[in-house]
Amino acid sequence: MKNFFDNTEIAFQLKSDSELERAYFLFKMIAHQPLVRIGTAVTNFAIKAHLPVDGLIRATVFDHFCGGVSELDCMKTVDALYTAGVCSVLDYSVEGKETEEQFDAVVARTLKLIDFVNEKEAIPYAVFKPTAMGRFDLYVKVGTGEKLTSEEKEEWERIVFRFDTVCKKAYELNVALLIDAEESWMQIAADDIVEEMMRKYNKEKPVVYNTLQLYRWDRLDYLKELHKRAKEEGYIIGMKFVRGAYMEKENDRAEEMGYATPICASKKETDDNFNNAVHYIMEHLDTMHLFLGTHNEDSTMLVLNIMEEKGIAKNDSRVWFGQLYGMSDHISYNLAHKAYNVAKYLPFGPVRDVMPYLIRRAEENTSVAGQTTRELSLLSAERKRRKL
Ligand SMILES: Cc1cc2nc3c(=O)[nH]c(=O)nc-3n(C[C@H](O)[C@H](O)[C@H](O)COP(=O)(O)OP(=O)(O)OC[C@H]3O[C@@H](n4cnc5c(N)ncnc54)[C@H](O)[C@@H]3O)c2cc1C
């Protein structure tokens, strides 16, 4: 099965020669850790100093990893991907906003995204991040069970109301909604709200999806407990599986504060944990649906093999595969070519506001051993095939 993802003609079918060259040089640069560090520092400085760098960022990293500055701006990309059978999940990737007005603006934006999903077959899910709807520190405080002041209680009720507003609309329009997972110390409170939303809106089918970060060793037990409660209370679980994007932050905080890290002790343990969770959910697709968010070929193959063994149709709506736009096209396009359900997370937002997202992608590609090398070798193979 090794060749399953290796067809670069399919993988890069939508890339013009110049886009292919840009991707190749971009990953060549990202492969150099010092360059990424310097680039990040210079970009952060330029943005803070209000230097006119938007054009430069747009022409390089932004256009490779993002769909545009607004929903409408993304539509050209959404339509293009769909010609190859790849769907899109529009992801408003603005981070670090902390005022009530900004949280309300995200609600308005997510409601609009739900309308898009409702109208466009090429967009199967809406998505949002918990901290886009409420203050990070308040999630933390609620998670620890600390007593809230009366203002904080009201602020928390507003967060729950924001979740409910978007989940309710998703339910009414029959639109599936993914909710991202973030740092473990804010996630406790977010998980509780998402569970409440599933209880309310997932009675007939999964409208609300939470995210399980399997670099956390406690998550499979969490999933099993949640599953037990869901069966008792009669609702269906929607779950996005990822390994997790905050490993260094998690380990650093645990060390600083002197508690056991929630992260698995090694990459191998994360992979085993991921596989065990995959086996568990694939055994229970009657009561749990899966969105597999990964760039890992083995994890993807594992699900494909189980589907084949169990005679599950390739386009069964209970199993979706997802990759980030600008990464692992060989997985997305080859899956779509074979008629599996696949979607790209397509980030969008004003160039300056999506910088934290872009920096995370650059760092992830620098630090994830093998991933950049793999992108580069696939891009080289395609350049060779096209005789560039
Ligand atoms: C569609 C989609 C949605 C996503 N949504 C979220 C989200 O909601 N929340 C979130 O946090 N991330 C999210 N991510 C990001 C995701 O967590 C990273 O892309 C992912 O961790 C990269 O791993 P991989 O599965 O592609 O596989 P690989 O490249 O095989 O694994 C790399 C990952 O393994 C883990 N790892 C690496 N080294 C070690 C080690 N020494 N010990 C323990 N674990 C280790 C880390 O999680 C690392 O990122 C999403 C990704 C996709 C594609």
CSV table of C-alpha atoms and ligand atoms in Angstrom, one decimal:
chain,number,residue,atom,x,y,z
A,1,MET,CA,0.0,0.0,0.0
A,2,LYS,CA,3.1,2.2,0.1
A,3,ASN,CA,2.2,3.8,-3.2
A,4,PHE,CA,-1.2,4.9,-2.2
A,5,PHE,CA,-0.2,8.5,-1.6
A,6,ASP,CA,2.7,8.7,-4.0
A,7,ASN,CA,1.0,9.9,-7.1
A,8,THR,CA,2.4,13.4,-7.4
A,9,GLU,CA,0.5,14.2,-10.6
A,10,ILE,CA,-2.8,13.7,-8.7
A,11,ALA,CA,-1.3,15.4,-5.5
A,12,PHE,CA,-0.4,18.6,-7.3
A,13,GLN,CA,-2.9,18.6,-10.1
A,14,LEU,CA,-4.2,22.1,-9.1
A,15,LYS,CA,-0.8,23.7,-8.9
A,16,SER,CA,0.6,25.7,-11.8
A,17,ASP,CA,4.3,25.4,-12.5
A,18,SER,CA,5.0,28.6,-10.8
A,19,GLU,CA,2.9,27.6,-7.7
A,20,LEU,CA,4.8,24.4,-7.6
A,21,GLU,CA,8.1,26.3,-7.7
A,22,ARG,CA,6.9,28.6,-4.9
A,23,ALA,CA,5.9,25.7,-2.7
A,24,TYR,CA,9.3,24.0,-3.3
A,25,PHE,CA,11.3,27.1,-2.4
A,26,LEU,CA,9.0,27.9,0.6
A,27,PHE,CA,9.6,24.4,2.1
A,28,LYS,CA,13.3,24.7,1.3
A,29,MET,CA,13.4,27.8,3.5
A,30,ILE,CA,11.1,26.3,6.2
A,31,ALA,CA,13.5,23.4,6.4
A,32,HIS,CA,16.2,25.7,7.9
A,33,GLN,CA,15.4,26.2,11.6
A,34,PRO,CA,17.6,29.4,12.0
A,35,LEU,CA,16.0,30.9,8.9
A,36,VAL,CA,12.5,30.3,10.4
A,37,ARG,CA,13.6,31.8,13.7
A,38,ILE,CA,15.1,34.9,12.1
A,39,GLY,CA,12.1,35.2,9.6
A,40,THR,CA,9.6,35.0,12.5
A,41,ALA,CA,11.5,37.7,14.5
A,42,VAL,CA,11.8,40.0,11.6
A,43,THR,CA,8.2,39.6,10.5
A,44,ASN,CA,6.9,40.2,14.1
A,45,PHE,CA,9.1,43.3,14.3
A,46,ALA,CA,7.9,44.6,10.9
A,47,ILE,CA,4.3,44.1,11.9
A,48,LYS,CA,4.6,45.8,15.2
A,49,ALA,CA,6.5,48.7,13.5
A,50,HIS,CA,3.6,49.0,11.0
A,51,LEU,CA,6.0,48.4,8.1
A,52,PRO,CA,4.2,47.6,4.8
A,53,VAL,CA,5.0,43.9,4.7
A,54,ASP,CA,1.5,42.6,3.9
A,55,GLY,CA,2.3,42.2,0.2
A,56,LEU,CA,5.4,40.3,0.8
A,57,ILE,CA,3.8,38.0,3.4
A,58,ARG,CA,0.9,37.4,1.0
A,59,ALA,CA,3.0,36.5,-1.9
A,60,THR,CA,5.0,33.9,0.1
A,61,VAL,CA,3.7,32.1,3.2
A,62,PHE,CA,0.1,33.5,3.3
A,63,ASP,CA,-1.0,32.4,-0.2
A,64,HIS,CA,0.5,29.0,0.3
A,65,PHE,CA,-1.1,28.3,3.7
A,66,CYS,CA,-4.3,30.5,3.6
A,67,GLY,CA,-7.3,30.8,1.3
A,68,GLY,CA,-7.7,34.6,1.5
A,69,VAL,CA,-8.5,37.5,3.8
A,70,SER,CA,-12.3,36.9,3.9
A,71,GLU,CA,-14.8,34.2,3.2
A,72,LEU,CA,-15.5,35.5,-0.3
A,73,ASP,CA,-11.8,35.8,-1.0
A,74,CYS,CA,-11.6,32.0,-0.4
A,75,MET,CA,-14.3,31.0,-2.8
A,76,LYS,CA,-12.0,30.7,-5.8
A,77,THR,CA,-9.8,28.2,-3.9
A,78,VAL,CA,-12.9,26.4,-2.5
A,79,ASP,CA,-14.2,25.9,-6.0
A,80,ALA,CA,-10.9,24.9,-7.4
A,81,LEU,CA,-10.3,22.2,-4.7
A,82,TYR,CA,-13.8,20.9,-5.3
A,83,THR,CA,-13.1,20.2,-8.9
A,84,ALA,CA,-10.6,17.6,-7.6
A,85,GLY,CA,-13.2,16.3,-5.1
A,86,VAL,CA,-11.5,18.0,-2.1
A,87,CYS,CA,-13.8,19.9,0.2
A,88,SER,CA,-12.9,22.9,2.3
A,89,VAL,CA,-13.5,23.9,5.9
A,90,LEU,CA,-13.2,27.7,6.2
A,91,ASP,CA,-11.2,28.4,9.3
A,92,TYR,CA,-11.2,32.0,10.6
A,93,SER,CA,-7.7,31.9,11.9
A,94,VAL,CA,-7.5,35.2,13.8
A,95,GLU,CA,-6.1,34.6,17.3
A,96,GLY,CA,-5.3,36.5,20.5
A,97,LYS,CA,-8.4,38.8,20.5
A,98,GLU,CA,-9.8,39.1,24.0
A,99,THR,CA,-12.6,41.7,24.1
A,100,GLU,CA,-16.3,41.0,24.4
A,101,GLU,CA,-16.9,42.8,21.1
A,102,GLN,CA,-14.3,40.6,19.4
A,103,PHE,CA,-15.9,37.5,20.8
A,104,ASP,CA,-19.3,38.6,19.6
A,105,ALA,CA,-17.8,39.4,16.2
A,106,VAL,CA,-16.6,35.7,16.0
A,107,VAL,CA,-20.1,34.5,16.8
A,108,ALA,CA,-21.4,36.6,13.9
A,109,ARG,CA,-18.7,35.3,11.6
A,110,THR,CA,-19.4,31.7,12.6
A,111,LEU,CA,-23.1,32.1,12.0
A,112,LYS,CA,-22.2,33.4,8.5
A,113,LEU,CA,-19.9,30.4,8.0
A,114,ILE,CA,-22.8,28.1,8.9
A,115,ASP,CA,-24.8,29.7,6.1
A,116,PHE,CA,-22.0,29.1,3.7
A,117,VAL,CA,-21.9,25.4,4.7
A,118,ASN,CA,-25.6,25.2,4.3
A,119,GLU,CA,-25.4,26.7,0.8
A,120,LYS,CA,-22.2,25.1,-0.6
A,121,GLU,CA,-21.7,21.4,-1.0
A,122,ALA,CA,-17.9,22.0,-1.2
A,123,ILE,CA,-17.9,23.1,2.4
A,124,PRO,CA,-19.1,20.3,4.6
A,125,TYR,CA,-18.3,21.7,8.1
A,126,ALA,CA,-18.1,25.0,10.0
A,127,VAL,CA,-15.4,25.4,12.6
A,128,PHE,CA,-14.4,27.6,15.5
A,129,LYS,CA,-11.9,27.7,18.4
A,130,PRO,CA,-13.2,28.0,22.0
A,131,THR,CA,-10.8,30.9,22.8
A,132,ALA,CA,-12.2,32.9,19.9
A,133,MET,CA,-15.5,33.0,21.9
A,134,GLY,CA,-14.2,33.7,25.4
A,135,ARG,CA,-11.3,34.7,27.5
A,136,PHE,CA,-8.6,32.1,27.9
A,137,ASP,CA,-8.1,32.8,31.6
A,138,LEU,CA,-11.7,32.4,32.4
A,139,TYR,CA,-11.7,28.9,30.8
A,140,VAL,CA,-8.8,28.1,33.0
A,141,LYS,CA,-10.5,29.4,36.1
A,142,VAL,CA,-13.7,27.5,35.4
A,143,GLY,CA,-11.7,24.4,34.7
A,144,THR,CA,-10.0,24.5,38.1
A,145,GLY,CA,-13.3,24.8,39.8
A,146,GLU,CA,-12.3,28.1,41.5
A,147,LYS,CA,-15.1,30.3,42.7
A,148,LEU,CA,-16.1,33.0,40.2
A,149,THR,CA,-17.0,36.6,41.0
A,150,SER,CA,-20.5,37.6,40.0
A,151,GLU,CA,-19.0,39.5,36.9
A,152,GLU,CA,-17.1,36.4,35.9
A,153,LYS,CA,-20.2,34.3,36.3
A,154,GLU,CA,-22.0,36.6,33.9
A,155,GLU,CA,-19.0,36.5,31.5
A,156,TRP,CA,-19.0,32.7,31.6
A,157,GLU,CA,-22.8,32.6,30.9
A,158,ARG,CA,-22.1,34.8,27.8
A,159,ILE,CA,-19.5,32.3,26.6
A,160,VAL,CA,-21.9,29.4,27.0
A,161,PHE,CA,-24.6,31.5,25.3
A,162,ARG,CA,-22.2,32.1,22.3
A,163,PHE,CA,-21.5,28.3,22.0
A,164,ASP,CA,-25.3,27.7,22.2
A,165,THR,CA,-26.1,30.3,19.6
A,166,VAL,CA,-23.8,28.8,16.9
A,167,CYS,CA,-24.6,25.2,17.8
A,168,LYS,CA,-28.3,25.9,17.7
A,169,LYS,CA,-28.1,27.4,14.3
A,170,ALA,CA,-25.9,24.5,13.0
A,171,TYR,CA,-28.6,22.2,14.4
A,172,GLU,CA,-31.5,24.1,12.7
A,173,LEU,CA,-29.7,24.1,9.3
A,174,ASN,CA,-28.4,20.6,9.7
A,175,VAL,CA,-24.8,21.7,9.4
A,176,ALA,CA,-21.9,19.9,11.1
A,177,LEU,CA,-19.7,22.0,13.3
A,178,LEU,CA,-16.2,21.2,14.4
A,179,ILE,CA,-14.8,22.7,17.6
A,180,ASP,CA,-11.0,22.9,17.9
A,181,ALA,CA,-9.1,21.9,21.0
A,182,GLU,CA,-6.4,24.0,22.6
A,183,GLU,CA,-4.1,23.9,25.7
A,184,SER,CA,-5.1,21.2,28.2
A,185,TRP,CA,-5.5,23.7,31.1
A,186,MET,CA,-8.2,25.6,29.3
A,187,GLN,CA,-9.7,22.5,27.6
A,188,ILE,CA,-11.4,21.1,30.7
A,189,ALA,CA,-14.0,23.8,30.7
A,190,ALA,CA,-14.3,23.9,26.9
A,191,ASP,CA,-14.9,20.1,26.9
A,192,ASP,CA,-17.7,20.5,29.4
A,193,ILE,CA,-19.5,23.1,27.2
A,194,VAL,CA,-19.0,21.0,24.1
A,195,GLU,CA,-20.4,17.9,25.9
A,196,GLU,CA,-23.5,19.9,26.9
A,197,MET,CA,-23.9,21.0,23.2
A,198,MET,CA,-23.6,17.4,22.0
A,199,ARG,CA,-26.2,16.3,24.6
A,200,LYS,CA,-28.5,19.0,23.3
A,201,TYR,CA,-28.0,18.9,19.5
A,202,ASN,CA,-26.6,15.5,18.6
A,203,LYS,CA,-29.7,13.4,19.4
A,204,GLU,CA,-30.4,12.3,15.8
A,205,LYS,CA,-26.9,12.8,14.2
A,206,PRO,CA,-23.7,14.5,15.2
A,207,VAL,CA,-24.0,18.2,14.6
A,208,VAL,CA,-21.4,19.2,17.2
A,209,TYR,CA,-17.9,17.7,17.0
A,210,ASN,CA,-15.3,18.1,19.7
A,211,THR,CA,-11.5,17.5,19.2
A,212,LEU,CA,-9.5,14.8,20.8
A,213,GLN,CA,-5.7,15.6,21.1
A,214,LEU,CA,-4.1,12.2,21.2
A,215,TYR,CA,-0.7,13.4,22.3
A,216,ARG,CA,-2.4,13.5,25.6
A,217,TRP,CA,-2.2,10.1,27.4
A,218,ASP,CA,-5.5,10.7,29.2
A,219,ARG,CA,-7.7,11.2,26.1
A,220,LEU,CA,-8.6,7.6,25.2
A,221,ASP,CA,-10.1,7.1,28.7
A,222,TYR,CA,-11.9,10.4,28.3
A,223,LEU,CA,-13.4,9.3,25.0
A,224,LYS,CA,-14.5,6.0,26.6
A,225,GLU,CA,-16.2,7.8,29.5
A,226,LEU,CA,-17.8,10.3,27.2
A,227,HIS,CA,-19.0,7.4,25.0
A,228,LYS,CA,-20.6,5.7,28.1
A,229,ARG,CA,-22.4,8.9,29.0
A,230,ALA,CA,-23.5,9.5,25.4
A,231,LYS,CA,-25.0,6.0,25.2
A,232,GLU,CA,-26.8,6.4,28.5
A,233,GLU,CA,-28.2,9.8,27.6
A,234,GLY,CA,-29.0,9.0,23.9
A,235,TYR,CA,-26.8,11.2,21.8
A,236,ILE,CA,-24.2,10.6,19.1
A,237,ILE,CA,-20.6,11.8,19.5
A,238,GLY,CA,-18.8,13.7,16.7
A,239,MET,CA,-15.1,13.7,17.2
A,240,LYS,CA,-12.1,15.1,15.3
A,241,PHE,CA,-8.9,13.2,16.1
A,242,VAL,CA,-5.6,15.1,16.0
A,243,ARG,CA,-2.3,14.5,17.7
A,244,GLY,CA,-2.1,18.1,19.0
A,245,ALA,CA,-0.3,21.3,18.3
A,246,TYR,CA,0.8,22.6,21.7
A,247,MET,CA,3.3,20.0,22.8
A,248,GLU,CA,6.2,22.3,23.7
A,249,LYS,CA,4.0,24.7,25.6
A,250,GLU,CA,2.4,21.8,27.5
A,251,ASN,CA,5.7,20.3,28.5
A,252,ASP,CA,7.2,23.6,29.5
A,253,ARG,CA,4.3,24.6,31.7
A,254,ALA,CA,4.2,21.2,33.4
A,255,GLU,CA,7.9,21.5,34.1
A,256,GLU,CA,7.7,25.1,35.3
A,257,MET,CA,4.7,24.4,37.6
A,258,GLY,CA,5.9,20.9,38.7
A,259,TYR,CA,3.1,18.7,37.6
A,260,ALA,CA,3.2,15.5,35.4
A,261,THR,CA,3.0,16.5,31.7
A,262,PRO,CA,-0.3,15.5,30.1
A,263,ILE,CA,1.7,14.7,26.9
A,264,CYS,CA,2.7,11.1,26.0
A,265,ALA,CA,6.3,10.3,26.9
A,266,SER,CA,7.4,9.7,23.3
A,267,LYS,CA,6.3,10.1,19.7
A,268,LYS,CA,5.8,6.3,19.6
A,269,GLU,CA,3.5,6.5,22.7
A,270,THR,CA,1.5,9.3,21.0
A,271,ASP,CA,1.2,7.1,17.8
A,272,ASP,CA,0.1,4.1,19.8
A,273,ASN,CA,-2.4,6.2,21.7
A,274,PHE,CA,-3.7,7.6,18.4
A,275,ASN,CA,-4.0,4.1,16.8
A,276,ASN,CA,-5.8,2.7,19.9
A,277,ALA,CA,-8.3,5.5,19.7
A,278,VAL,CA,-8.8,4.9,16.0
A,279,HIS,CA,-9.5,1.2,16.7
A,280,TYR,CA,-12.0,2.2,19.4
A,281,ILE,CA,-14.0,4.7,17.3
A,282,MET,CA,-14.0,2.5,14.2
A,283,GLU,CA,-15.6,-0.2,16.4
A,284,HIS,CA,-18.4,2.2,17.4
A,285,LEU,CA,-19.3,4.1,14.3
A,286,ASP,CA,-22.9,3.5,15.1
A,287,THR,CA,-22.7,6.0,18.0
A,288,MET,CA,-19.5,8.0,17.1
A,289,HIS,CA,-18.5,9.7,13.9
A,290,LEU,CA,-14.9,10.5,13.0
A,291,PHE,CA,-13.1,13.4,11.4
A,292,LEU,CA,-9.4,12.3,11.2
A,293,GLY,CA,-7.2,15.4,11.1
A,294,THR,CA,-3.7,14.2,10.3
A,295,HIS,CA,-0.8,14.4,7.9
A,296,ASN,CA,0.4,11.0,9.0
A,297,GLU,CA,0.3,8.4,6.3
A,298,ASP,CA,0.2,5.5,8.6
A,299,SER,CA,-2.7,6.8,10.7
A,300,THR,CA,-4.6,7.5,7.4
A,301,MET,CA,-3.8,4.0,6.1
A,302,LEU,CA,-4.9,2.5,9.4
A,303,VAL,CA,-8.4,4.0,9.0
A,304,LEU,CA,-8.5,3.0,5.3
A,305,ASN,CA,-7.6,-0.6,6.1
A,306,ILE,CA,-10.2,-0.8,8.9
A,307,MET,CA,-12.8,0.6,6.5
A,308,GLU,CA,-12.0,-2.0,3.9
A,309,GLU,CA,-12.0,-4.8,6.5
A,310,LYS,CA,-15.4,-3.8,7.7
A,311,GLY,CA,-16.8,-3.2,4.3
A,312,ILE,CA,-17.5,0.5,5.0
A,313,ALA,CA,-18.1,2.5,1.8
A,314,LYS,CA,-15.3,4.9,1.0
A,315,ASN,CA,-17.7,7.9,1.1
A,316,ASP,CA,-19.5,6.8,4.2
A,317,SER,CA,-20.6,10.0,5.9
A,318,ARG,CA,-19.4,8.8,9.3
A,319,VAL,CA,-15.7,9.0,8.3
A,320,TRP,CA,-13.9,12.1,7.0
A,321,PHE,CA,-10.3,12.9,6.5
A,322,GLY,CA,-8.8,16.3,6.9
A,323,GLN,CA,-5.5,18.1,6.2
A,324,LEU,CA,-4.4,21.7,6.5
A,325,TYR,CA,-4.3,23.7,3.3
A,326,GLY,CA,-0.7,24.0,2.0
A,327,MET,CA,0.3,20.7,3.6
A,328,SER,CA,0.2,17.0,2.6
A,329,ASP,CA,-1.6,17.5,-0.7
A,330,HIS,CA,-0.5,14.0,-1.6
A,331,ILE,CA,-2.8,12.6,1.1
A,332,SER,CA,-5.8,14.8,0.4
A,333,TYR,CA,-5.8,14.6,-3.4
A,334,ASN,CA,-5.1,10.9,-3.6
A,335,LEU,CA,-7.8,10.2,-1.0
A,336,ALA,CA,-10.3,12.3,-3.0
A,337,HIS,CA,-9.2,10.7,-6.2
A,338,LYS,CA,-10.3,7.3,-4.7
A,339,ALA,CA,-13.6,8.8,-3.6
A,340,TYR,CA,-13.0,9.1,0.2
A,341,ASN,CA,-14.5,12.1,2.1
A,342,VAL,CA,-11.7,14.6,2.5
A,343,ALA,CA,-11.5,18.3,3.4
A,344,LYS,CA,-8.8,20.9,3.7
A,345,TYR,CA,-8.8,23.3,6.7
A,346,LEU,CA,-8.6,26.6,4.7
A,347,PRO,CA,-7.5,29.4,7.1
A,348,PHE,CA,-8.5,33.0,6.3
A,349,GLY,CA,-8.3,36.4,7.9
A,350,PRO,CA,-6.4,39.7,7.6
A,351,VAL,CA,-2.8,39.0,6.8
A,352,ARG,CA,-1.4,40.5,10.0
A,353,ASP,CA,-4.0,38.7,12.2
A,354,VAL,CA,-3.3,35.2,10.9
A,355,MET,CA,0.5,35.6,11.6
A,356,PRO,CA,0.4,33.4,14.8
A,357,TYR,CA,-1.2,30.7,12.7
A,358,LEU,CA,1.4,31.0,10.0
A,359,ILE,CA,4.2,31.0,12.5
A,360,ARG,CA,2.8,27.8,14.1
A,361,ARG,CA,2.8,26.2,10.7
A,362,ALA,CA,6.3,27.2,9.9
A,363,GLU,CA,7.5,26.0,13.3
A,364,GLU,CA,5.6,22.8,13.0
A,365,ASN,CA,7.1,22.1,9.6
A,366,THR,CA,10.6,22.9,10.9
A,367,SER,CA,10.2,20.7,14.0
A,368,VAL,CA,8.2,17.8,12.8
A,369,ALA,CA,11.0,15.5,11.7
A,370,GLY,CA,10.4,14.1,8.3
A,371,GLN,CA,7.4,16.2,7.3
A,372,THR,CA,9.3,18.9,5.4
A,373,THR,CA,11.6,16.4,3.9
A,374,ARG,CA,8.6,14.5,2.7
A,375,GLU,CA,7.0,17.6,1.2
A,376,LEU,CA,10.2,18.5,-0.5
A,377,SER,CA,10.8,15.1,-2.0
A,378,LEU,CA,7.2,15.0,-3.3
A,379,LEU,CA,7.6,18.5,-4.8
A,380,SER,CA,10.9,17.5,-6.3
A,381,ALA,CA,9.4,14.4,-7.8
A,382,GLU,CA,6.6,16.4,-9.4
A,383,ARG,CA,9.1,19.1,-10.6
A,384,LYS,CA,11.0,16.2,-12.3
A,385,ARG,CA,7.9,14.7,-13.8
A,386,ARG,CA,7.0,18.1,-15.3
A,387,LYS,CA,10.6,18.6,-16.4
A,388,LEU,CA,10.8,22.0,-14.6
B,1,LIG,C1,-7.7,19.1,9.9
B,1,LIG,C2,-6.8,19.4,11.1
B,1,LIG,C3,-7.4,20.0,12.2
B,1,LIG,C4,-6.6,20.3,13.3
B,1,LIG,N1,-7.2,20.8,14.5
B,1,LIG,C5,-6.4,20.8,15.6
B,1,LIG,C6,-7.0,21.2,16.9
B,1,LIG,O1,-8.2,21.4,17.0
B,1,LIG,N2,-6.2,21.2,17.9
B,1,LIG,C7,-4.8,21.0,17.9
B,1,LIG,O2,-4.1,21.0,18.9
B,1,LIG,N3,-4.2,20.7,16.7
B,1,LIG,C8,-5.0,20.6,15.6
B,1,LIG,N4,-4.4,20.2,14.4
B,1,LIG,C9,-2.9,20.2,14.3
B,1,LIG,C10,-2.4,18.9,14.6
B,1,LIG,O3,-2.4,18.7,16.0
B,1,LIG,C11,-1.0,18.8,14.0
B,1,LIG,O4,-1.1,19.0,12.6
B,1,LIG,C12,-0.5,17.4,14.3
B,1,LIG,O5,-0.1,17.3,15.6
B,1,LIG,C13,0.6,17.0,13.4
B,1,LIG,O6,0.6,15.5,13.6
B,1,LIG,P1,0.2,14.5,12.5
B,1,LIG,O7,-1.0,13.7,13.0
B,1,LIG,O8,0.1,15.1,11.2
B,1,LIG,O9,1.3,13.4,12.5
B,1,LIG,P2,2.9,13.4,12.8
B,1,LIG,O10,3.6,14.3,12.0
B,1,LIG,O11,3.2,11.9,12.7
B,1,LIG,O12,3.0,13.7,14.4
B,1,LIG,C14,3.6,14.9,14.9
B,1,LIG,C15,2.9,15.1,16.2
B,1,LIG,O13,3.2,14.1,17.1
B,1,LIG,C16,3.3,14.6,18.4
B,1,LIG,N5,4.6,14.3,18.9
B,1,LIG,C17,5.8,14.6,18.3
B,1,LIG,N6,6.9,14.3,19.0
B,1,LIG,C18,6.4,13.8,20.2
B,1,LIG,C19,7.0,13.4,21.3
B,1,LIG,N7,8.4,13.4,21.5
B,1,LIG,N8,6.2,12.9,22.3
B,1,LIG,C20,4.9,12.9,22.2
B,1,LIG,N9,4.2,13.4,21.1
B,1,LIG,C21,5.0,13.8,20.1
B,1,LIG,C22,2.9,16.1,18.3
B,1,LIG,O14,1.6,16.2,18.5
B,1,LIG,C23,3.3,16.4,16.9
B,1,LIG,O15,2.6,17.5,16.4
B,1,LIG,C24,-5.2,20.0,13.3
B,1,LIG,C25,-4.6,19.4,12.1
B,1,LIG,C26,-5.4,19.1,11.0
B,1,LIG,C27,-4.8,18.5,9.9
